[in-house]
Short mmCIF file of C-alpha atoms and ligand atoms in Angstrom, two decimals:
data_model
loop_
_atom_site.label_atom_id
_atom_site.label_comp_id
_atom_site.label_asym_id
_atom_site.label_seq_id
_atom_site.Cartn_x
_atom_site.Cartn_y
_atom_site.Cartn_z
CA MET O 1 -16.42 183.56 194.82
CA GLY O 2 -15.99 183.08 199.01
CA ARG O 3 -19.39 183.48 200.90
CA ILE O 4 -19.70 186.58 202.27
CA VAL O 5 -22.44 187.49 204.64
CA LYS O 6 -22.98 190.27 206.90
CA THR O 7 -24.94 188.90 209.96
CA THR O 8 -25.76 192.72 210.55
CA CYS O 9 -27.91 192.78 207.25
CA LEU O 10 -30.47 190.61 208.44
CA LEU O 11 -30.86 192.47 211.66
CA LEU O 12 -30.83 196.09 209.57
CA LEU O 13 -33.46 194.48 206.82
CA GLY O 14 -36.66 194.77 209.32
CA LEU O 15 -36.41 198.31 210.32
CA GLY O 16 -37.04 199.95 206.87
CA VAL O 17 -35.94 203.67 208.04
CA LEU O 18 -33.49 203.77 204.81
CA GLY O 19 -32.23 201.81 202.13
CA PHE O 20 -29.60 199.33 202.37
CA GLU O 21 -26.33 200.41 203.70
CA SER O 22 -23.06 199.22 202.15
CA ALA O 23 -22.59 196.91 204.89
CA GLU O 24 -25.37 194.74 203.71
CA VAL O 25 -23.81 193.54 200.49
CA VAL O 26 -24.46 189.55 200.87
CA TYR O 27 -23.30 186.96 197.99
CA ASP O 28 -25.16 184.54 196.28
CA GLU O 29 -23.66 180.98 196.54
CA CYS O 30 -24.80 179.78 193.38
CA LYS O 31 -24.50 176.37 194.33
CA GLY O 32 -26.48 173.51 193.13
CA LYS O 33 -29.34 173.85 190.29
CA PRO O 34 -31.41 176.88 190.99
CA GLU O 35 -34.84 176.02 190.71
CA ASN O 36 -38.25 178.16 189.40
CA ALA O 37 -40.12 179.92 192.14
CA VAL O 38 -43.58 178.63 193.57
CA CYS O 39 -45.42 181.23 193.31
CA SER O 40 -48.21 180.10 195.62
CA GLU O 41 -45.56 181.55 198.41
CA TYR O 42 -45.97 185.07 197.13
CA ALA O 43 -49.37 185.86 197.38
CA GLY O 44 -50.63 188.75 199.95
CA LYS O 45 -54.35 189.50 200.99
CA ASP O 46 -54.71 191.79 198.19
CA ALA O 47 -53.40 189.69 195.24
CA GLY O 48 -55.07 190.13 191.98
CA ARG O 49 -56.31 193.64 193.13
CA ALA O 50 -53.46 195.34 190.65
CA LYS O 51 -54.80 197.04 187.49
CA ASN O 52 -51.27 198.36 186.79
CA VAL O 53 -47.91 197.12 187.13
CA ILE O 54 -44.76 199.17 186.56
CA LEU O 55 -41.62 196.94 186.64
CA MET O 56 -38.35 199.14 186.85
CA ILE O 57 -34.73 197.73 186.74
CA GLY O 58 -31.62 199.32 186.97
CA ASP O 59 -28.96 197.19 185.28
CA GLY O 60 -26.31 196.33 187.17
CA MET O 61 -27.61 198.41 190.15
CA GLY O 62 -26.23 196.87 193.48
CA VAL O 63 -26.79 197.84 197.25
CA ASN O 64 -23.66 199.89 196.91
CA GLN O 65 -24.42 201.34 193.69
CA VAL O 66 -27.44 202.89 195.38
CA PHE O 67 -25.52 203.95 198.33
CA ALA O 68 -22.85 205.72 196.51
CA ALA O 69 -25.58 207.45 194.53
CA ARG O 70 -27.29 208.34 197.80
CA VAL O 71 -24.26 209.93 199.41
CA GLN O 72 -23.60 212.26 196.78
CA ALA O 73 -27.33 213.45 196.15
CA ASN O 74 -28.61 213.25 199.61
CA GLY O 75 -26.05 212.50 202.15
CA PRO O 76 -25.83 208.79 203.59
CA GLY O 77 -28.86 209.49 205.78
CA GLU O 78 -31.57 210.68 203.70
CA PRO O 79 -33.05 207.77 201.25
CA LEU O 80 -33.46 208.39 197.44
CA ALA O 81 -36.96 208.18 196.30
CA LEU O 82 -36.32 204.77 194.95
CA GLU O 83 -35.46 203.35 198.58
CA SER O 84 -38.62 205.20 199.99
CA LEU O 85 -41.11 202.42 198.74
CA PRO O 86 -42.36 200.59 201.86
CA ARG O 87 -41.25 196.94 201.04
CA ARG O 88 -37.74 195.97 200.69
CA ALA O 89 -35.77 192.50 199.96
CA LEU O 90 -32.54 191.29 198.73
CA VAL O 91 -32.68 189.28 195.60
CA THR O 92 -30.51 186.10 194.23
CA THR O 93 -29.57 186.46 190.76
CA CYS O 94 -27.77 183.32 190.10
CA SER O 95 -28.89 181.79 186.66
CA ARG O 96 -28.65 178.10 185.62
CA SER O 97 -24.79 178.95 184.17
CA GLY O 98 -24.03 180.09 187.88
CA TYR O 99 -23.13 183.47 187.18
CA THR O 100 -25.79 185.63 185.52
CA ASP O 101 -26.16 188.09 182.40
CA SER O 102 -29.15 190.30 181.70
CA ALA O 103 -30.39 187.90 179.53
CA ALA O 104 -31.29 184.97 181.90
CA ALA O 105 -31.84 187.62 184.85
CA ALA O 106 -34.30 189.32 182.83
CA THR O 107 -35.99 186.29 181.76
CA ALA O 108 -36.16 185.10 185.73
CA LEU O 109 -37.97 188.48 186.28
CA ALA O 110 -39.98 188.09 183.37
CA THR O 111 -41.02 184.51 183.30
CA GLY O 112 -40.22 183.18 186.68
CA HIS O 113 -38.05 180.47 184.76
CA LYS O 114 -34.15 180.23 185.73
CA ALA O 115 -32.57 180.12 182.57
CA PHE O 116 -28.73 179.68 180.89
CA VAL O 117 -26.90 183.13 180.10
CA LYS O 118 -27.89 184.44 176.80
CA ASP O 119 -31.15 182.71 176.42
CA ILE O 120 -34.12 185.29 176.11
CA SER O 121 -37.44 183.86 177.68
CA THR O 122 -36.52 180.52 175.93
CA SER O 123 -35.81 177.21 177.31
CA PRO O 124 -32.69 175.22 175.80
CA GLU O 125 -35.45 172.88 174.19
CA GLY O 126 -36.68 176.08 172.34
CA GLN O 127 -39.85 176.33 174.70
CA GLU O 128 -41.09 179.82 174.70
CA TYR O 129 -41.99 181.01 178.65
CA GLU O 130 -44.93 183.23 178.70
CA THR O 131 -43.71 186.70 179.98
CA LEU O 132 -45.43 189.08 182.28
CA LEU O 133 -45.80 191.43 179.11
CA GLU O 134 -47.72 188.99 177.41
CA LEU O 135 -49.90 187.92 180.73
CA ALA O 136 -50.87 191.42 180.93
CA GLN O 137 -52.01 191.63 177.29
CA LYS O 138 -53.94 188.29 177.67
CA LEU O 139 -55.66 190.38 180.60
CA GLY O 140 -56.63 193.00 177.95
CA LYS O 141 -54.17 195.43 179.33
CA ASN O 142 -51.59 197.89 177.26
CA ALA O 143 -47.98 196.92 177.31
CA GLY O 144 -44.79 199.19 177.22
CA LEU O 145 -41.04 198.74 177.25
CA VAL O 146 -38.60 201.74 177.89
CA THR O 147 -35.11 201.69 178.22
CA THR O 148 -31.58 203.91 177.74
CA ALA O 149 -30.01 200.83 176.17
CA ASP O 150 -30.76 199.45 172.61
CA ILE O 151 -34.38 198.52 172.67
CA THR O 152 -33.44 195.06 171.49
CA ASP O 153 -30.88 194.79 174.30
CA ALA O 154 -31.65 191.68 176.66
CA THR O 155 -33.68 193.03 179.25
CA PRO O 156 -36.47 194.68 177.40
CA ALA O 157 -36.14 191.59 175.02
CA ALA O 158 -36.80 188.99 177.78
CA PHE O 159 -40.19 190.86 178.24
CA GLY O 160 -41.10 191.09 174.52
CA ALA O 161 -39.22 188.49 172.91
CA HIS O 162 -38.49 185.02 172.61
CA VAL O 163 -34.49 184.00 171.06
CA PRO O 164 -32.26 181.20 172.27
CA ALA O 165 -29.70 183.89 171.95
CA ARG O 166 -29.26 187.67 172.77
CA LYS O 167 -27.42 188.30 169.84
CA GLU O 168 -30.43 187.78 167.87
CA ARG O 169 -31.34 191.51 167.90
CA GLN O 170 -33.19 191.11 164.32
CA GLY O 171 -34.98 188.08 166.08
CA VAL O 172 -36.07 190.37 168.73
CA ALA O 173 -37.24 193.29 166.73
CA GLU O 174 -39.48 191.07 164.54
CA ASP O 175 -40.89 189.38 168.04
CA TYR O 176 -41.71 192.99 169.08
CA LEU O 177 -43.53 193.69 165.75
CA GLY O 178 -44.77 190.34 164.65
CA GLN O 179 -45.27 188.45 167.70
CA THR O 180 -46.07 190.51 171.23
CA ARG O 181 -46.53 194.21 169.60
CA PRO O 182 -46.30 196.46 172.54
CA GLU O 183 -48.48 200.05 172.23
CA LEU O 184 -45.17 201.41 173.44
CA LEU O 185 -41.34 200.74 172.51
CA LEU O 186 -38.90 203.49 173.78
CA GLY O 187 -35.13 203.45 173.65
CA GLY O 188 -31.88 203.14 171.59
CA GLY O 189 -30.96 200.42 169.00
CA ARG O 190 -31.96 202.36 165.56
CA HIS O 191 -29.58 200.26 163.21
CA GLU O 192 -31.36 197.20 164.28
CA PHE O 193 -34.63 198.32 162.30
CA PRO O 194 -33.41 198.60 158.90
CA ALA O 195 -36.16 200.27 156.22
CA PRO O 196 -38.29 196.87 155.83
CA LEU O 197 -38.78 196.60 159.66
CA LEU O 198 -39.57 200.30 159.80
CA SER O 199 -42.61 199.47 156.88
CA ARG O 200 -43.74 196.76 158.97
CA ALA O 201 -43.83 198.69 162.16
CA ARG O 202 -45.47 201.84 160.35
CA ALA O 203 -48.02 198.85 158.74
CA GLU O 204 -48.76 197.41 162.46
CA GLY O 205 -49.53 201.18 163.41
CA TYR O 206 -46.48 202.30 165.09
CA ALA O 207 -45.90 206.11 164.94
CA ILE O 208 -42.01 206.18 164.81
CA VAL O 209 -40.05 209.23 166.44
CA TYR O 210 -36.37 209.87 166.48
CA ASN O 211 -36.01 212.70 169.26
CA LEU O 212 -37.48 214.42 171.89
CA PRO O 213 -39.26 217.16 170.03
CA GLU O 214 -40.84 214.59 167.76
CA LEU O 215 -41.86 212.21 170.77
CA ASN O 216 -43.24 215.68 172.55
CA ARG O 217 -45.37 216.31 169.35
CA LEU O 218 -47.27 213.12 169.30
CA ASP O 219 -50.71 213.07 171.25
CA PRO O 220 -50.28 210.24 173.83
CA MET O 221 -54.22 210.34 173.67
CA LYS O 222 -54.16 209.33 169.88
CA SER O 223 -51.10 207.65 168.85
CA PRO O 224 -52.18 203.54 168.67
CA ARG O 225 -48.86 202.26 169.23
CA VAL O 226 -45.22 204.24 169.85
CA LEU O 227 -41.80 203.10 168.42
CA GLY O 228 -39.02 205.49 169.68
CA LEU O 229 -35.63 204.96 168.61
CA PHE O 230 -33.51 207.52 170.24
CA ALA O 231 -29.91 206.67 169.37
CA GLU O 232 -28.33 204.34 167.18
CA ASP O 233 -27.26 202.27 169.72
CA ASN O 234 -27.50 203.07 173.42
CA LEU O 235 -28.32 206.53 174.50
CA THR O 236 -25.83 208.81 175.74
CA TYR O 237 -24.50 208.36 179.23
CA GLU O 238 -26.06 211.39 181.83
CA ALA O 239 -22.42 212.43 182.56
CA ASP O 240 -21.63 212.89 178.87
CA ARG O 241 -25.06 214.23 177.77
CA PRO O 242 -24.80 217.84 175.86
CA PRO O 243 -27.06 220.51 176.98
CA ASP O 244 -28.36 220.68 173.89
CA SER O 245 -29.30 217.01 173.23
CA SER O 246 -32.50 216.04 171.78
CA GLU O 247 -32.28 212.49 173.31
CA PRO O 248 -35.33 212.31 176.06
CA ARG O 249 -34.02 211.16 179.45
CA LEU O 250 -35.13 208.25 181.17
CA ARG O 251 -37.84 210.76 183.23
CA GLU O 252 -39.21 211.92 180.20
CA MET O 253 -39.70 208.44 178.41
CA ALA O 254 -41.37 207.24 181.68
CA GLY O 255 -43.92 210.07 181.91
CA PHE O 256 -44.99 209.73 178.22
CA ALA O 257 -45.32 206.18 178.88
CA LEU O 258 -47.48 206.30 181.69
CA GLU O 259 -49.58 208.85 180.08
CA ARG O 260 -49.62 206.96 176.75
CA LEU O 261 -50.50 203.23 178.70
CA SER O 262 -52.78 204.74 181.39
CA ARG O 263 -55.28 205.55 178.78
CA ASP O 264 -56.25 201.60 178.47
CA PRO O 265 -59.25 201.61 181.04
CA ASP O 266 -58.10 197.73 181.66
CA GLY O 267 -54.70 198.90 182.86
CA PHE O 268 -50.91 198.26 181.71
CA PHE O 269 -47.84 196.34 182.24
CA LEU O 270 -44.55 198.77 181.97
CA MET O 271 -41.04 197.65 182.06
CA ILE O 272 -38.84 200.97 182.60
CA GLU O 273 -34.87 200.06 182.50
CA ALA O 274 -31.73 202.08 183.21
CA GLY O 275 -29.60 200.26 181.12
CA LEU O 276 -26.47 202.10 181.48
CA ILE O 277 -25.62 201.50 184.84
CA ASP O 278 -24.12 198.20 184.20
CA HIS O 279 -22.03 199.47 181.35
CA ALA O 280 -20.58 202.43 183.41
CA CYS O 281 -19.79 199.80 186.10
CA HIS O 282 -18.03 197.35 183.56
CA LEU O 283 -15.76 200.26 182.61
CA GLY O 284 -15.25 201.06 186.15
CA LYS O 285 -16.75 204.33 186.05
CA LEU O 286 -18.20 205.10 189.23
CA ASP O 287 -19.19 208.52 188.47
CA LYS O 288 -21.04 207.89 185.30
CA ALA O 289 -22.77 205.05 187.16
CA ILE O 290 -23.97 207.13 189.91
CA ALA O 291 -25.36 209.75 187.39
CA GLU O 292 -27.05 206.63 186.03
CA VAL O 293 -28.81 205.65 189.19
CA LEU O 294 -29.92 209.25 189.86
CA GLU O 295 -31.48 209.58 186.34
CA PHE O 296 -33.31 206.43 187.28
CA ASN O 297 -34.27 207.71 190.70
CA ALA O 298 -35.64 210.59 188.80
CA ALA O 299 -38.06 208.27 186.84
CA VAL O 300 -38.92 206.65 190.06
CA GLU O 301 -40.10 210.25 191.23
CA THR O 302 -41.88 210.33 188.02
CA VAL O 303 -43.58 207.32 188.30
CA LEU O 304 -44.42 207.77 192.21
CA ALA O 305 -46.07 211.41 191.35
CA TRP O 306 -48.41 209.81 188.74
CA MET O 307 -49.18 207.12 191.05
CA GLY O 308 -50.08 209.60 193.76
CA ASN O 309 -52.70 207.84 196.31
CA ARG O 310 -53.80 205.48 193.87
CA ALA O 311 -54.02 201.93 195.09
CA ASP O 312 -54.34 200.05 191.77
CA THR O 313 -50.77 200.01 190.57
CA LEU O 314 -47.95 197.62 191.90
CA LEU O 315 -44.63 199.24 191.67
CA ILE O 316 -41.49 197.12 191.98
CA VAL O 317 -37.94 198.75 191.78
CA THR O 318 -35.05 196.33 191.51
CA ALA O 319 -31.81 195.20 189.69
CA ASP O 320 -31.03 192.39 187.18
CA HIS O 321 -27.70 191.77 188.88
CA GLU O 322 -25.01 193.65 190.38
CA THR O 323 -22.27 194.83 187.90
CA GLY O 324 -18.67 195.00 189.08
CA GLY O 325 -18.43 193.60 192.82
CA LEU O 326 -18.60 197.22 194.05
CA THR O 327 -17.06 197.51 197.78
CA ILE O 328 -17.09 200.93 199.56
CA ALA O 329 -14.78 201.83 202.10
CA GLY O 330 -15.07 203.94 204.96
CA ASP O 331 -18.79 205.29 206.51
CA HIS O 332 -18.19 208.88 207.65
CA TYR O 333 -19.64 210.46 204.43
CA GLN O 334 -21.53 213.77 203.96
CA LYS O 335 -23.86 214.91 201.18
CA GLY O 336 -22.03 215.63 198.05
CA ASP O 337 -18.92 212.80 198.67
CA THR O 338 -17.46 210.71 196.30
CA VAL O 339 -17.24 207.32 198.20
CA LYS O 340 -14.17 205.52 198.33
CA ALA O 341 -15.06 202.23 196.41
CA LYS O 342 -13.59 199.63 194.38
CA PHE O 343 -14.41 197.21 191.66
CA THR O 344 -13.55 193.69 192.72
CA THR O 345 -14.71 191.08 190.32
CA LYS O 346 -11.97 189.12 188.46
CA THR O 347 -11.59 190.87 184.84
CA ILE O 348 -10.77 189.68 181.61
CA PRO O 349 -8.73 191.89 179.38
CA GLY O 350 -10.57 194.85 178.02
CA VAL O 351 -13.39 194.97 180.49
CA PRO O 352 -12.37 196.27 183.88
CA ALA O 353 -15.33 194.87 185.53
CA LEU O 354 -17.70 191.88 185.35
CA HIS O 355 -20.87 190.74 187.13
CA SER O 356 -20.74 189.57 190.29
CA LYS O 357 -23.09 187.58 192.52
CA GLN O 358 -23.99 190.32 195.07
CA ARG O 359 -27.29 190.33 195.96
CA VAL O 360 -29.34 193.17 194.38
CA PRO O 361 -31.89 195.62 196.20
CA LEU O 362 -35.54 195.32 195.68
CA PHE O 363 -38.21 198.16 196.61
CA ALA O 364 -41.85 197.83 196.33
CA LEU O 365 -45.41 199.57 196.66
CA GLY O 366 -48.92 198.59 195.99
CA PRO O 367 -50.87 195.62 195.32
CA ASN O 368 -49.51 192.23 196.67
CA SER O 369 -46.22 193.99 197.84
CA ALA O 370 -46.71 192.72 201.10
CA ALA O 371 -45.95 189.47 200.09
CA VAL O 372 -42.24 190.65 199.47
CA LYS O 373 -40.16 188.55 201.91
CA ASP O 374 -36.56 189.88 203.18
CA HIS O 375 -34.60 187.54 200.74
CA LEU O 376 -36.09 186.40 197.43
CA ASP O 377 -34.99 184.74 194.50
CA ASN O 378 -35.29 186.84 191.29
CA THR O 379 -37.53 184.29 190.00
CA ALA O 380 -39.88 185.17 192.96
CA VAL O 381 -40.38 188.69 191.38
CA TYR O 382 -42.31 187.22 188.35
CA CYS O 383 -44.78 185.67 190.96
CA LEU O 384 -45.14 188.87 193.00
CA VAL O 385 -46.41 190.52 189.88
CA ARG O 386 -48.46 187.63 188.38
CA ASN O 387 -50.19 187.30 191.84
CA ALA O 388 -50.83 191.03 191.65
CA LEU O 389 -52.42 190.77 188.59
CA LEU O 390 -54.46 187.27 188.87
CA PRO O 391 -55.14 185.76 192.44
CA PRO O 392 -52.81 182.51 192.83
CA GLU O 393 -54.09 179.16 191.14
ZN1 LIG B 401 -23.32 193.83 181.88
#
């Protein structure tokens, strides 16, 4: 992929009035061996002050997916809630394999280590990298993973499991229940939990729920642990959702997670993923992807309402990688328009679009967010969170 750097982006980055514009698409070079981040470079004056961390990941959500959603929902001049956070950056997503997948990308975010594609928080030699979820647990905090995809899919897995290949879904489920045991696991993937694993979950104190009414009946102040399996595989696309659906939406799962986890006086770590932006982009379906970005944005609004004026919580909203190499033509758009867009990645038979090397946006608010630089590598996101929880070594 050729290097395309629009120089205007460097000028615009500092303005911070809106989110990123479609002209700000910048590509990674992915040359040479990517290195792990040096965490001491990402510590602000208020390092070590975060009681809670909420990391929100739009899987496959590039600058242009956000721009397309903004135009449709708000018009081009009115940022989405997720774009309103005061600190912002463009993030490189290359893996040790060059291009990335959600496994290597989420491993970088969760552990600060560059990985090869398909690896889940594990080195090629089998060494398990400590994840942000495990670090938070060591500090006595509660932890939760929420996704619209299968709960054993690569992004949540990289925070709560260690397996050498992302397809080892049973190994991920077993790590959740036997090794990391987060207080909260909400998503799809019912078929990954056969009866013996469900018995094990109950023995570990998990209340198991399968739909929104059951989730709503749980008292977040009482259930010790919650396993929500709301679909056999991934949850339903927002665009395809029947009006009488009993699946919770991402905003509802986020709201429950905040209520449940915030009862820990030591604080919490929560990862919330919009997993289906990526799937819609692989299919070349921009309308579906926009609906997923807007539901992700609604979940950000839920989180911001919960945060209020509190100064003890770091919120980072970002993506693991961009999907489709989305480009947008024209710029005279109005609210409600569907942008003229094209997925440009080279494809393989049966898959209209692949992951690209576009840098992805990051927005942040709260302790240690002042350490966000205009351009970051994905491994630095780990450092920003780590240093928010603990002063740098
Ligand atoms: Zn993908």
